PDB file of C-alpha atoms in Angstrom:
ATOM      1  CA  MET A   1      94.574 119.627  -5.666  1.00  0.00           C
ATOM      2  CA  SER A   2      94.684 123.220  -4.540  1.00  0.00           C
ATOM      3  CA  GLY A   3      98.452 123.612  -4.764  1.00  0.00           C
ATOM      4  CA  GLN A   4      98.537 124.894  -1.182  1.00  0.00           C
ATOM      5  CA  TRP A   5     100.430 122.497   1.033  1.00  0.00           C
ATOM      6  CA  LYS A   6     100.164 122.309   4.820  1.00  0.00           C
ATOM      7  CA  LEU A   7     103.128 121.132   6.874  1.00  0.00           C
ATOM      8  CA  ILE A   8     101.896 118.247   9.015  1.00  0.00           C
ATOM      9  CA  CYS A   9     104.953 116.686  10.642  1.00  0.00           C
ATOM     10  CA  LYS A  10     108.489 115.470  10.125  1.00  0.00           C
ATOM     11  CA  LEU A  11     108.960 112.288   8.112  1.00  0.00           C
ATOM     12  CA  LYS A  12     110.566 110.583  11.117  1.00  0.00           C
ATOM     13  CA  ASP A  13     107.317 111.169  13.084  1.00  0.00           C
ATOM     14  CA  VAL A  14     105.395 108.785  10.797  1.00  0.00           C
ATOM     15  CA  PRO A  15     106.103 105.210  11.961  1.00  0.00           C
ATOM     16  CA  LEU A  16     107.870 103.024   9.406  1.00  0.00           C
ATOM     17  CA  GLU A  17     106.824  99.636  10.784  1.00  0.00           C
ATOM     18  CA  GLY A  18     103.032  99.264  10.547  1.00  0.00           C
ATOM     19  CA  GLY A  19     101.948 102.195  12.746  1.00  0.00           C
ATOM     20  CA  VAL A  20     100.086 105.314  11.704  1.00  0.00           C
ATOM     21  CA  ARG A  21     100.105 108.968  12.663  1.00  0.00           C
ATOM     22  CA  LEU A  22      96.656 110.488  13.068  1.00  0.00           C
ATOM     23  CA  VAL A  23      96.031 114.045  11.851  1.00  0.00           C
ATOM     24  CA  PRO A  24      92.790 115.536  13.252  1.00  0.00           C
ATOM     25  CA  ARG A  25      90.371 117.368  10.945  1.00  0.00           C
ATOM     26  CA  GLY A  26      87.618 119.852  11.630  1.00  0.00           C
ATOM     27  CA  LEU A  27      86.673 121.990  14.558  1.00  0.00           C
ATOM     28  CA  ALA A  28      86.480 120.378  18.002  1.00  0.00           C
ATOM     29  CA  TRP A  29      82.684 120.301  18.030  1.00  0.00           C
ATOM     30  CA  GLN A  30      82.473 118.721  14.567  1.00  0.00           C
ATOM     31  CA  GLU A  31      84.006 115.359  15.619  1.00  0.00           C
ATOM     32  CA  LEU A  32      85.170 114.512  12.089  1.00  0.00           C
ATOM     33  CA  PRO A  33      87.350 111.501  11.300  1.00  0.00           C
ATOM     34  CA  GLY A  34      91.024 112.328  11.013  1.00  0.00           C
ATOM     35  CA  VAL A  35      93.554 111.440   8.352  1.00  0.00           C
ATOM     36  CA  ALA A  36      95.828 108.454   8.983  1.00  0.00           C
ATOM     37  CA  LEU A  37      99.396 108.783   7.671  1.00  0.00           C
ATOM     38  CA  TYR A  38     101.409 105.632   7.099  1.00  0.00           C
ATOM     39  CA  ARG A  39     104.685 104.819   5.403  1.00  0.00           C
ATOM     40  CA  SER A  40     105.355 102.168   2.794  1.00  0.00           C
ATOM     41  CA  GLY A  41     109.055 102.913   2.485  1.00  0.00           C
ATOM     42  CA  GLU A  42     111.806 105.245   3.618  1.00  0.00           C
ATOM     43  CA  GLU A  43     110.431 108.266   1.714  1.00  0.00           C
ATOM     44  CA  SER A  44     106.920 107.064   0.813  1.00  0.00           C
ATOM     45  CA  VAL A  45     103.995 108.366   2.900  1.00  0.00           C
ATOM     46  CA  HIS A  46     100.306 107.767   2.212  1.00  0.00           C
ATOM     47  CA  ALA A  47      97.246 109.492   3.692  1.00  0.00           C
ATOM     48  CA  VAL A  48      93.781 107.998   4.033  1.00  0.00           C
ATOM     49  CA  LEU A  49      90.604 109.014   5.888  1.00  0.00           C
ATOM     50  CA  ASP A  50      90.805 107.287   9.267  1.00  0.00           C
ATOM     51  CA  CYS A  51      88.338 104.450   9.799  1.00  0.00           C
ATOM     52  CA  PRO A  52      88.655 103.104  13.359  1.00  0.00           C
ATOM     53  CA  GLY A  53      89.129  99.352  13.411  1.00  0.00           C
ATOM     54  CA  VAL A  54      90.405  99.239   9.812  1.00  0.00           C
ATOM     55  CA  ASP A  55      94.098  99.069   8.932  1.00  0.00           C
ATOM     56  CA  ALA A  56      94.846 102.289   7.030  1.00  0.00           C
ATOM     57  CA  ARG A  57      97.092 100.442   4.561  1.00  0.00           C
ATOM     58  CA  TYR A  58      94.192  98.312   3.366  1.00  0.00           C
ATOM     59  CA  SER A  59      91.369 100.843   3.682  1.00  0.00           C
ATOM     60  CA  SER A  60      89.341 101.800   0.628  1.00  0.00           C
ATOM     61  CA  ALA A  61      88.408 105.140   2.244  1.00  0.00           C
ATOM     62  CA  ARG A  62      89.186 108.524   0.733  1.00  0.00           C
ATOM     63  CA  ARG A  63      92.862 109.143  -0.079  1.00  0.00           C
ATOM     64  CA  TYR A  64      94.705 112.452   0.246  1.00  0.00           C
ATOM     65  CA  SER A  65      97.634 113.860  -1.735  1.00  0.00           C
ATOM     66  CA  VAL A  66     100.933 113.795   0.158  1.00  0.00           C
ATOM     67  CA  ARG A  67     104.196 115.575  -0.537  1.00  0.00           C
ATOM     68  CA  VAL A  68     107.453 114.654   1.209  1.00  0.00           C
ATOM     69  CA  GLU A  69     110.145 117.261   0.863  1.00  0.00           C
ATOM     70  CA  GLY A  70     113.235 117.949   2.959  1.00  0.00           C
ATOM     71  CA  GLY A  71     112.267 115.349   5.547  1.00  0.00           C
ATOM     72  CA  LYS A  72     108.844 116.955   6.104  1.00  0.00           C
ATOM     73  CA  VAL A  73     105.360 115.692   5.279  1.00  0.00           C
ATOM     74  CA  TYR A  74     102.765 117.979   3.689  1.00  0.00           C
ATOM     75  CA  LEU A  75      99.086 117.449   2.854  1.00  0.00           C
ATOM     76  CA  ASP A  76      97.116 119.385   0.249  1.00  0.00           C
ATOM     77  CA  LEU A  77      95.203 122.034   2.197  1.00  0.00           C
ATOM     78  CA  GLY A  78      92.283 122.069  -0.252  1.00  0.00           C
ATOM     79  CA  GLU A  79      91.757 118.323   0.055  1.00  0.00           C
ATOM     80  CA  LEU A  80      92.262 118.359   3.807  1.00  0.00           C
ATOM     81  CA  SER A  81      89.696 121.148   4.261  1.00  0.00           C
ATOM     82  CA  ALA A  82      87.056 119.686   1.931  1.00  0.00           C
ATOM     83  CA  PRO A  83      84.258 117.626   3.490  1.00  0.00           C
ATOM     84  CA  ALA A  84      84.834 113.886   2.999  1.00  0.00           C
ATOM     85  CA  SER A  85      81.102 113.176   2.623  1.00  0.00           C
ATOM     86  CA  LYS A  86      77.719 114.843   2.193  1.00  0.00           C
ATOM     87  CA  ALA A  87      77.126 114.377   5.924  1.00  0.00           C
ATOM     88  CA  GLU A  88      80.341 116.262   6.701  1.00  0.00           C
ATOM     89  CA  ALA A  89      79.340 119.034   4.311  1.00  0.00           C
ATOM     90  CA  ALA A  90      76.009 119.418   6.111  1.00  0.00           C
ATOM     91  CA  LEU A  91      77.695 119.392   9.511  1.00  0.00           C
ATOM     92  CA  ALA A  92      80.323 121.937   8.467  1.00  0.00           C
ATOM     93  CA  GLY A  93      77.713 124.344   7.115  1.00  0.00           C
ATOM     94  CA  THR A  94      79.123 127.803   6.523  1.00  0.00           C
ATOM     95  CA  PHE A  95      82.122 127.106   8.749  1.00  0.00           C
ATOM     96  CA  GLY A  96      83.753 124.636   6.370  1.00  0.00           C
ATOM     97  CA  VAL A  97      86.215 122.081   7.693  1.00  0.00           C
ATOM     98  CA  ALA A  98      89.027 123.654   9.681  1.00  0.00           C
ATOM     99  CA  THR A  99      92.287 121.750  10.046  1.00  0.00           C
ATOM    100  CA  SER A 100      94.539 121.297  13.021  1.00  0.00           C
ATOM    101  CA  LEU A 101      98.305 120.886  13.248  1.00  0.00           C
ATOM    102  CA  VAL A 102      98.100 118.429  16.125  1.00  0.00           C
ATOM    103  CA  ALA A 103      98.987 114.844  15.207  1.00  0.00           C
ATOM    104  CA  TYR A 104      98.858 111.712  17.307  1.00  0.00           C
ATOM    105  CA  CYS A 105     100.544 108.323  16.968  1.00  0.00           C
ATOM    106  CA  TYR A 106      98.718 105.124  17.850  1.00  0.00           C
TER     107      TYR A 106
END
């Protein structure tokens, strides 16, 4: 963990009953998978690399550190910016993986 936390959304914006909130990653042209946020309790939020067609709660994909504080959800900026695979690292090149504040529910 880098110790730098990025505000993603309010806790109430992450669905409590089985839904997820999708946080995009990368630059628009990179088309990288996002991070799916889901809740397992009133104050418990988990983050996992989004795999379309797979329920985030049961995914074995990469996990991200989450901090919930004052009703807000934060992700570790270092983890969020790091490539999730060798293919992502090659695609990112010298640009790295930029992060976006936009989040979507589905």
